[in-house]
Tab-separated table of C-alpha atoms in Angstrom:
chain	number	residue	atom	x	y	z
A	1	MET	CA	-63.384	64.394	38.725
A	2	PRO	CA	-64.894	65.791	41.978
A	3	SER	CA	-67.510	63.776	43.855
A	4	LYS	CA	-70.570	65.120	45.618
A	5	SER	CA	-68.941	64.421	48.976
A	6	ASN	CA	-66.219	66.918	48.053
A	7	GLN	CA	-68.743	69.650	47.218
A	8	LYS	CA	-69.636	71.554	50.391
A	9	ILE	CA	-72.968	73.272	50.920
A	10	LEU	CA	-73.329	75.636	53.867
A	11	ILE	CA	-76.835	76.475	55.142
A	12	ILE	CA	-77.218	79.441	57.486
A	13	GLY	CA	-80.360	78.934	59.573
A	14	GLY	CA	-81.761	75.682	60.958
A	15	GLY	CA	-85.487	76.397	60.770
A	16	VAL	CA	-88.033	74.781	58.465
A	17	ALA	CA	-86.405	75.845	55.186
A	18	GLY	CA	-82.812	75.202	56.249
A	19	SER	CA	-83.308	71.825	57.947
A	20	SER	CA	-85.612	70.422	55.270
A	21	LEU	CA	-83.120	71.434	52.566
A	22	ALA	CA	-80.285	69.792	54.505
A	23	ILE	CA	-82.210	66.507	54.777
A	24	ARG	CA	-82.906	66.443	51.037
A	25	LEU	CA	-79.294	67.297	50.147
A	26	ARG	CA	-77.824	64.642	52.432
A	27	ARG	CA	-79.973	62.040	50.665
A	28	GLN	CA	-78.351	63.151	47.412
A	29	GLY	CA	-74.907	62.663	48.927
A	30	TRP	CA	-73.805	66.276	49.420
A	31	GLU	CA	-71.609	67.386	52.312
A	32	VAL	CA	-73.825	69.786	54.292
A	33	CYS	CA	-73.274	72.037	57.290
A	34	ILE	CA	-76.002	74.002	59.107
A	35	VAL	CA	-75.044	77.073	61.140
A	36	GLU	CA	-77.809	78.140	63.549
A	37	LYS	CA	-77.658	81.132	65.907
A	38	ASP	CA	-79.918	79.545	68.568
A	39	LYS	CA	-79.754	76.305	70.495
A	40	PHE	CA	-82.777	74.101	69.884
A	41	PRO	CA	-85.458	73.654	71.041
A	42	ARG	CA	-86.377	77.330	71.142
A	43	HIS	CA	-89.561	79.361	70.698
A	44	LYS	CA	-89.928	81.266	67.437
A	45	LEU	CA	-92.393	83.971	66.489
A	46	CYS	CA	-94.837	82.238	64.171
A	47	GLY	CA	-98.556	81.560	63.701
A	48	GLU	CA	-97.775	77.850	64.232
A	49	PHE	CA	-100.387	76.823	61.672
A	50	VAL	CA	-99.182	73.978	59.440
A	51	SER	CA	-101.335	73.804	56.314
A	52	PRO	CA	-102.405	70.366	54.985
A	53	GLU	CA	-100.059	70.610	51.982
A	54	CYS	CA	-97.088	70.354	54.368
A	55	PHE	CA	-97.869	66.735	55.208
A	56	SER	CA	-96.523	65.510	51.868
A	57	HIS	CA	-93.241	67.234	52.757
A	58	PHE	CA	-93.209	65.528	56.179
A	59	GLU	CA	-93.585	62.183	54.407
A	60	GLU	CA	-90.823	62.927	51.908
A	61	LEU	CA	-88.516	64.008	54.747
A	62	ASP	CA	-89.404	60.885	56.772
A	63	VAL	CA	-90.516	62.883	59.826
A	64	LEU	CA	-94.299	62.368	59.655
A	65	ASP	CA	-94.377	59.902	62.554
A	66	SER	CA	-92.094	62.082	64.687
A	67	ILE	CA	-94.231	65.163	63.988
A	68	SER	CA	-97.417	63.229	64.787
A	69	ASN	CA	-95.943	62.035	68.095
A	70	ILE	CA	-95.499	65.643	69.261
A	71	GLY	CA	-99.252	65.765	69.802
A	72	GLY	CA	-100.271	68.903	67.921
A	73	GLU	CA	-103.897	69.909	67.413
A	74	ALA	CA	-105.814	69.070	64.224
A	75	ILE	CA	-107.437	72.185	62.713
A	76	PHE	CA	-110.463	71.621	60.496
A	77	GLU	CA	-111.625	75.191	60.016
A	78	THR	CA	-110.336	78.768	60.077
A	79	ARG	CA	-112.781	81.515	61.074
A	80	PHE	CA	-112.192	85.181	60.292
A	81	PHE	CA	-113.838	87.747	62.616
A	82	SER	CA	-114.412	91.443	61.993
A	83	GLU	CA	-114.507	93.901	64.900
A	84	SER	CA	-118.300	93.794	64.973
A	85	GLY	CA	-118.362	90.022	65.322
A	86	ARG	CA	-119.210	89.112	61.735
A	87	SER	CA	-117.408	85.969	60.651
A	88	VAL	CA	-116.725	83.735	57.695
A	89	ALA	CA	-115.267	80.219	57.781
A	90	VAL	CA	-112.768	78.435	55.516
A	91	PRO	CA	-112.689	74.618	55.889
A	92	SER	CA	-109.226	73.063	55.849
A	93	LYS	CA	-110.506	70.537	53.301
A	94	TRP	CA	-110.519	73.361	50.742
A	95	PHE	CA	-106.732	73.223	50.850
A	96	SER	CA	-104.937	70.648	48.731
A	97	GLY	CA	-104.748	67.401	50.718
A	98	GLY	CA	-106.840	68.949	53.472
A	99	MET	CA	-109.215	66.087	54.314
A	100	GLY	CA	-107.272	65.341	57.495
A	101	GLY	CA	-107.144	68.977	58.543
A	102	ALA	CA	-104.304	71.393	59.151
A	103	LEU	CA	-102.089	71.142	62.238
A	104	GLY	CA	-101.386	73.455	65.153
A	105	ILE	CA	-97.913	72.691	66.494
A	106	SER	CA	-95.245	74.720	68.279
A	107	ARG	CA	-92.202	75.752	66.282
A	108	SER	CA	-89.981	74.823	69.212
A	109	GLU	CA	-90.959	71.148	68.831
A	110	MET	CA	-91.357	70.978	65.061
A	111	ASP	CA	-88.091	72.765	64.277
A	112	TYR	CA	-86.230	70.620	66.813
A	113	CYS	CA	-87.612	67.491	65.140
A	114	LEU	CA	-86.471	68.656	61.689
A	115	LEU	CA	-83.024	69.754	62.872
A	116	GLU	CA	-82.442	66.419	64.616
A	117	LYS	CA	-83.459	64.616	61.428
A	118	ALA	CA	-80.918	66.699	59.501
A	119	ARG	CA	-78.258	65.777	62.068
A	120	GLU	CA	-79.272	62.101	61.905
A	121	SER	CA	-78.970	62.224	58.116
A	122	GLY	CA	-75.306	63.191	58.453
A	123	ALA	CA	-75.393	66.977	58.240
A	124	GLU	CA	-72.942	68.837	60.461
A	125	VAL	CA	-74.967	71.076	62.796
A	126	LEU	CA	-73.377	74.043	64.565
A	127	GLU	CA	-75.828	75.567	67.064
A	128	GLY	CA	-75.359	78.757	69.061
A	129	ARG	CA	-73.263	80.437	66.359
A	130	ARG	CA	-74.008	83.757	64.695
A	131	VAL	CA	-72.580	84.807	61.336
A	132	THR	CA	-70.695	88.034	61.984
A	133	ASN	CA	-68.776	88.617	58.770
A	134	ILE	CA	-68.264	87.393	55.211
A	135	SER	CA	-65.228	87.404	52.920
A	136	LEU	CA	-65.774	88.076	49.222
A	137	ASP	CA	-63.749	87.021	46.203
A	138	GLY	CA	-65.251	88.907	43.288
A	139	LYS	CA	-68.816	87.687	42.800
A	140	ARG	CA	-68.445	84.813	45.264
A	141	ILE	CA	-68.471	84.419	49.029
A	142	GLU	CA	-65.089	82.929	49.900
A	143	SER	CA	-65.803	82.275	53.588
A	144	ILE	CA	-68.001	83.293	56.504
A	145	VAL	CA	-67.065	84.067	60.100
A	146	THR	CA	-69.193	82.658	62.917
A	147	LYS	CA	-69.039	83.492	66.617
A	148	ASN	CA	-70.489	81.706	69.663
A	149	ASP	CA	-71.703	83.265	72.930
A	150	ARG	CA	-68.174	83.024	74.377
A	151	GLY	CA	-66.795	85.142	71.554
A	152	GLU	CA	-64.940	82.243	69.915
A	153	THR	CA	-64.792	82.555	66.123
A	154	LEU	CA	-64.864	79.851	63.487
A	155	ASN	CA	-64.410	80.330	59.734
A	156	LYS	CA	-66.390	78.180	57.301
A	157	THR	CA	-65.931	77.781	53.557
A	158	ALA	CA	-68.271	76.179	51.026
A	159	ASP	CA	-68.938	75.834	47.319
A	160	LEU	CA	-72.551	76.963	47.798
A	161	ILE	CA	-74.020	79.042	50.632
A	162	VAL	CA	-77.739	79.227	51.428
A	163	ASP	CA	-79.351	82.039	53.419
A	164	ALA	CA	-82.180	80.408	55.386
A	165	THR	CA	-82.247	83.011	58.162
A	166	GLY	CA	-85.848	84.054	57.569
A	167	ARG	CA	-86.976	87.674	57.693
A	168	ALA	CA	-83.644	88.626	59.304
A	169	ARG	CA	-81.867	87.959	55.971
A	170	VAL	CA	-78.546	87.879	57.815
A	171	LEU	CA	-76.262	87.100	54.885
A	172	SER	CA	-78.003	89.468	52.513
A	173	LYS	CA	-77.670	92.338	54.987
A	174	LEU	CA	-74.013	91.530	55.689
A	175	LEU	CA	-73.452	91.531	51.943
A	176	GLU	CA	-75.055	94.956	51.573
A	177	LYS	CA	-72.840	96.272	54.355
A	178	LYS	CA	-69.732	94.625	52.912
A	179	THR	CA	-70.252	96.014	49.423
A	180	ARG	CA	-71.406	99.364	50.815
A	181	GLN	CA	-74.586	99.266	48.842
A	182	ARG	CA	-76.496	102.407	49.633
A	183	HIS	CA	-80.063	101.228	49.893
A	184	ARG	CA	-82.486	103.534	51.580
A	185	ALA	CA	-83.192	102.103	55.008
A	186	LYS	CA	-86.585	100.442	55.093
A	187	LYS	CA	-88.973	101.939	57.594
A	188	ILE	CA	-90.338	99.387	60.014
A	189	LYS	CA	-94.036	99.357	59.155
A	190	HIS	CA	-95.220	96.481	61.326
A	191	VAL	CA	-94.362	94.680	64.550
A	192	ALA	CA	-95.303	91.071	65.298
A	193	PHE	CA	-95.890	89.553	68.744
A	194	LYS	CA	-96.395	85.989	69.960
A	195	ALA	CA	-97.075	84.084	73.186
A	196	HIS	CA	-98.532	80.767	74.263
A	197	LEU	CA	-101.713	81.134	76.316
A	198	GLU	CA	-103.738	79.013	78.710
A	199	ASN	CA	-107.447	79.312	79.560
A	200	VAL	CA	-108.621	80.563	76.175
A	201	ASN	CA	-112.269	80.200	75.192
A	202	LEU	CA	-111.525	78.522	71.857
A	203	GLU	CA	-113.294	75.567	70.293
A	204	LYS	CA	-111.080	72.580	69.517
A	205	GLY	CA	-110.240	72.083	65.844
A	206	ILE	CA	-110.684	75.788	65.035
A	207	CYS	CA	-108.215	78.544	64.135
A	208	GLU	CA	-109.580	82.062	64.655
A	209	ILE	CA	-108.338	85.237	62.939
A	210	TYR	CA	-109.259	88.638	64.444
A	211	PHE	CA	-109.113	91.987	62.637
A	212	PHE	CA	-108.720	95.233	64.584
A	213	ARG	CA	-107.321	98.734	64.178
A	214	GLY	CA	-103.959	98.539	62.471
A	215	GLY	CA	-103.602	94.791	62.339
A	216	TYR	CA	-104.824	91.251	62.805
A	217	GLY	CA	-104.030	88.217	64.929
A	218	GLY	CA	-104.528	84.470	64.949
A	219	LEU	CA	-105.270	81.955	67.685
A	220	ASN	CA	-105.101	78.166	67.534
A	221	TYR	CA	-104.249	75.320	69.854
A	222	VAL	CA	-100.881	73.621	69.673
A	223	GLU	CA	-99.871	70.668	71.866
A	224	ASN	CA	-100.781	70.090	75.539
A	225	GLY	CA	-103.947	72.207	75.457
A	226	VAL	CA	-101.974	75.432	75.051
A	227	ALA	CA	-102.954	77.998	72.391
A	228	ASN	CA	-100.615	80.116	70.290
A	229	HIS	CA	-101.581	83.762	69.832
A	230	CYS	CA	-99.621	85.651	67.199
A	231	PHE	CA	-100.570	89.124	65.973
A	232	ILE	CA	-99.183	91.857	63.720
A	233	VAL	CA	-99.840	95.567	64.197
A	234	ASP	CA	-98.918	98.747	62.402
A	235	SER	CA	-95.743	100.222	63.916
A	236	ASN	CA	-97.649	103.410	64.788
A	237	VAL	CA	-100.068	101.361	66.907
A	238	ALA	CA	-97.113	99.659	68.562
A	239	ARG	CA	-95.497	103.013	69.384
A	240	GLU	CA	-98.770	104.425	70.745
A	241	ASN	CA	-98.800	101.525	73.187
A	242	ARG	CA	-95.065	101.637	73.943
A	243	SER	CA	-94.641	98.240	72.228
A	244	ASP	CA	-96.349	96.693	75.249
A	245	ALA	CA	-98.122	93.587	73.930
A	246	ASP	CA	-100.411	93.284	76.961
A	247	ARG	CA	-101.489	96.882	76.520
A	248	ILE	CA	-102.086	96.364	72.787
A	249	LEU	CA	-104.134	93.289	73.632
A	250	LYS	CA	-106.428	95.167	76.018
A	251	ASP	CA	-106.637	98.539	74.256
A	252	VAL	CA	-106.609	97.480	70.601
A	253	ILE	CA	-107.267	93.786	70.021
A	254	TYR	CA	-110.133	93.629	72.521
A	255	SER	CA	-112.019	96.049	70.271
A	256	ASN	CA	-112.778	92.891	68.307
A	257	GLU	CA	-115.750	91.347	70.108
A	258	ARG	CA	-114.768	87.751	69.402
A	259	ALA	CA	-111.137	88.330	70.404
A	260	TYR	CA	-112.278	89.739	73.746
A	261	GLU	CA	-114.567	86.782	74.486
A	262	THR	CA	-111.858	84.303	73.539
A	263	LEU	CA	-108.880	85.900	75.271
A	264	LYS	CA	-110.220	87.828	78.276
A	265	ASP	CA	-109.395	85.051	80.797
A	266	SER	CA	-106.163	83.886	79.170
A	267	GLU	CA	-102.805	83.590	80.935
A	268	LYS	CA	-99.342	83.698	79.324
A	269	LYS	CA	-97.032	80.687	79.460
A	270	PHE	CA	-94.016	82.909	78.653
A	271	ASP	CA	-93.312	86.571	77.944
A	272	TRP	CA	-94.298	87.950	74.562
A	273	LEU	CA	-91.817	87.530	71.718
A	274	ALA	CA	-91.600	90.535	69.390
A	275	VAL	CA	-89.928	91.182	66.029
A	276	PRO	CA	-90.080	94.080	63.554
A	277	VAL	CA	-91.363	93.277	60.062
A	278	GLU	CA	-89.660	95.315	57.325
A	279	ARG	CA	-91.560	94.120	54.299
A	280	PHE	CA	-93.924	91.538	52.837
A	281	GLY	CA	-93.589	89.839	49.476
A	282	ARG	CA	-90.465	89.122	47.432
A	283	GLN	CA	-87.170	89.995	49.107
A	284	PRO	CA	-84.359	91.806	47.234
A	285	THR	CA	-81.981	89.576	45.261
A	286	ASN	CA	-78.187	89.775	44.967
A	287	ASP	CA	-75.604	89.061	42.266
A	288	ILE	CA	-73.355	86.775	44.321
A	289	GLU	CA	-72.925	83.557	42.334
A	290	ASN	CA	-72.785	81.103	45.230
A	291	LEU	CA	-75.365	82.682	47.579
A	292	ILE	CA	-79.028	81.618	47.372
A	293	SER	CA	-81.896	82.654	49.668
A	294	ILE	CA	-84.761	80.341	50.628
A	295	GLY	CA	-87.794	80.491	52.932
A	296	ASP	CA	-88.737	83.894	54.352
A	297	ALA	CA	-85.305	85.195	53.331
A	298	SER	CA	-86.535	84.778	49.754
A	299	ALA	CA	-90.212	85.757	50.075
A	300	PHE	CA	-92.380	86.571	53.111
A	301	ILE	CA	-96.103	85.991	52.632
A	302	ASP	CA	-98.830	87.499	54.836
A	303	PRO	CA	-99.436	85.136	57.780
A	304	PHE	CA	-103.249	85.226	57.422
A	305	THR	CA	-102.858	82.942	54.374
A	306	GLY	CA	-101.575	80.109	56.554
A	307	SER	CA	-99.019	79.212	53.893
A	308	GLY	CA	-95.766	80.589	55.263
A	309	MET	CA	-94.355	77.247	56.380
A	310	LEU	CA	-95.543	75.631	53.165
A	311	MET	CA	-93.517	78.148	51.146
A	312	ALA	CA	-90.467	77.388	53.305
A	313	PHE	CA	-90.767	73.667	52.549
A	314	GLU	CA	-91.397	74.382	48.865
A	315	SER	CA	-88.333	76.583	48.504
A	316	GLY	CA	-86.114	73.918	50.075
A	317	LYS	CA	-87.507	71.235	47.791
A	318	VAL	CA	-87.144	73.326	44.620
A	319	LEU	CA	-83.533	74.209	45.459
A	320	ALA	CA	-82.643	70.576	46.291
A	321	LEU	CA	-84.048	69.465	42.924
A	322	GLU	CA	-82.140	72.159	41.046
A	323	ILE	CA	-78.900	71.275	42.846
A	324	SER	CA	-79.437	67.647	41.852
A	325	LYS	CA	-80.040	68.623	38.224
A	326	GLY	CA	-77.033	70.940	38.294
A	327	TRP	CA	-74.654	68.163	39.210
A	328	ARG	CA	-72.571	67.349	36.161
A	329	GLU	CA	-70.795	64.053	35.739
A	330	SER	CA	-68.398	65.831	33.379
A	331	GLY	CA	-66.368	66.847	36.412
A	332	SER	CA	-67.341	70.501	36.742
A	333	GLY	CA	-69.019	69.862	40.090
A	334	LEU	CA	-71.703	72.250	41.294
A	335	ASP	CA	-73.158	74.198	38.391
A	336	LEU	CA	-73.770	77.647	39.856
A	337	ALA	CA	-76.349	78.381	37.163
A	338	ILE	CA	-78.678	76.598	39.596
A	339	LYS	CA	-79.184	79.969	41.270
A	340	SER	CA	-80.919	81.574	38.299
A	341	ARG	CA	-82.916	78.399	37.586
A	342	TYR	CA	-84.046	78.105	41.201
A	343	GLU	CA	-85.098	81.763	41.395
A	344	LYS	CA	-87.101	81.549	38.153
A	345	ILE	CA	-88.911	78.358	39.177
A	346	TYR	CA	-89.641	79.457	42.739
A	347	GLN	CA	-90.875	82.863	41.565
A	348	ARG	CA	-93.142	81.205	39.022
A	349	ASN	CA	-94.527	78.872	41.714
A	350	THR	CA	-95.277	81.692	44.173
A	351	ASN	CA	-96.152	84.675	41.977
A	352	ARG	CA	-99.919	84.155	42.137
A	353	ARG	CA	-99.936	83.903	45.938
A	354	LEU	CA	-97.751	86.938	46.469
A	355	LYS	CA	-99.656	89.008	43.933
A	356	LEU	CA	-102.977	88.277	45.681
A	357	CYS	CA	-101.462	89.199	49.042
A	358	SER	CA	-100.156	92.496	47.687
A	359	ILE	CA	-103.756	93.330	46.747
A	360	VAL	CA	-105.409	92.029	49.925
A	361	HIS	CA	-102.679	93.258	52.290
A	362	PRO	CA	-104.152	96.770	52.854
A	363	LEU	CA	-107.512	95.209	53.784
A	364	SER	CA	-105.868	93.326	56.625
A	365	TYR	CA	-105.001	96.529	58.469
A	366	SER	CA	-108.327	98.325	58.019
A	367	PRO	CA	-111.220	97.087	60.196
A	368	LYS	CA	-113.817	98.679	57.895
A	369	LEU	CA	-112.420	97.063	54.761
A	370	ALA	CA	-111.987	93.719	56.519
A	371	ASN	CA	-115.611	93.896	57.684
A	372	PHE	CA	-116.753	94.613	54.119
A	373	VAL	CA	-114.821	91.653	52.665
A	374	ILE	CA	-116.061	89.287	55.382
A	375	ALA	CA	-119.648	90.421	54.822
A	376	ALA	CA	-119.314	89.907	51.054
A	377	ALA	CA	-117.651	86.492	51.420
A	378	ARG	CA	-120.387	85.255	53.765
A	379	PHE	CA	-122.917	85.445	50.933
A	380	ASN	CA	-120.648	84.441	48.062
A	381	ASN	CA	-119.168	80.995	48.538
A	382	ASN	CA	-117.516	81.085	45.107
A	383	LEU	CA	-115.672	84.291	46.012
A	384	LEU	CA	-114.436	82.750	49.249
A	385	ARG	CA	-113.266	79.581	47.512
A	386	HIS	CA	-111.477	81.642	44.858
A	387	LEU	CA	-109.662	83.754	47.442
A	388	THR	CA	-108.681	80.627	49.362
A	389	SER	CA	-107.375	78.755	46.316
A	390	SER	CA	-105.387	81.811	45.240
A	391	THR	CA	-103.257	81.540	48.402
A	392	ARG	CA	-102.311	77.920	47.613
A	393	PRO	CA	-99.863	76.402	45.104
A	394	ALA	CA	-101.111	76.486	41.518
């Protein structure tokens, strides 16, 4: 009869979803390997807003003290600003477990903390390795090929493989290429940018969201008095400005009065990061028995909700629980029916949030509509509370 230590689980991607899953699985006794394309710590394009619900996950993963020691900034309120300067505020205490506030913290430090905890727990961690190919055996992935920056390859096999590569969906896209699935190429509709800034005119404890032509952006402090500015724009706006983030900042974002006052004297700590965004909402599924997607590779929620990292933690927890339940003492080892169970449960847990975002999403890219919603919410506290609660777990 096989033991858990003989059942190998391979996680591609060492970010929030991948590392947190690895920690949970190691506690259950599984043999786990993480393959990560970067070497940590590294900057990652993200709003760097950790909602209050994430703190229960930090406690369960035994990293709360380590995360607290990084010195991130407590966030007690999020303010949304229209181009004309109208605003509406959402207190962090409206979120579940929000009495202590949300947290602004850099992904470079938080992800490094989680990955090191996964390593400490006994997971094998391979950094600086990209997945370049997969080998299929019917409806299963037999092995994957990884390559480092020196061109050296390494093959890895596993009973279960998890795609935790975020919006890049590396394994899913390799699978489509391998099976020659002829999906119509998705047009890149949005581009996201991020940088850390100094000398911003931002009140401590506040996250600000700015709406402007073709997009929106967020600003909040992280550690060491530095603020993270992350914004998303329509790809047409990006092309008009030659994908130059500084130009977009001055010619587009500064049309928002509050954004201009807050950012006009700011200075970059590093060059802008930029990534294309293919789609929001649920990501396409596949019929490979031993391949499961988690985090943004499973579903990408609009960043203005402040719940992206929460969904990454949730997906890792749900999958770890289903893997635990799927373990059979009868000797059959990993029950691969966990895939369908995980997908049903995670979809049920996130459907309300994603459905709301599919409705609100167009408003986020229209200054006039955003101004209307902000004006209405200012005078209807019940509406604002309802919209806020609809972006949280049921």
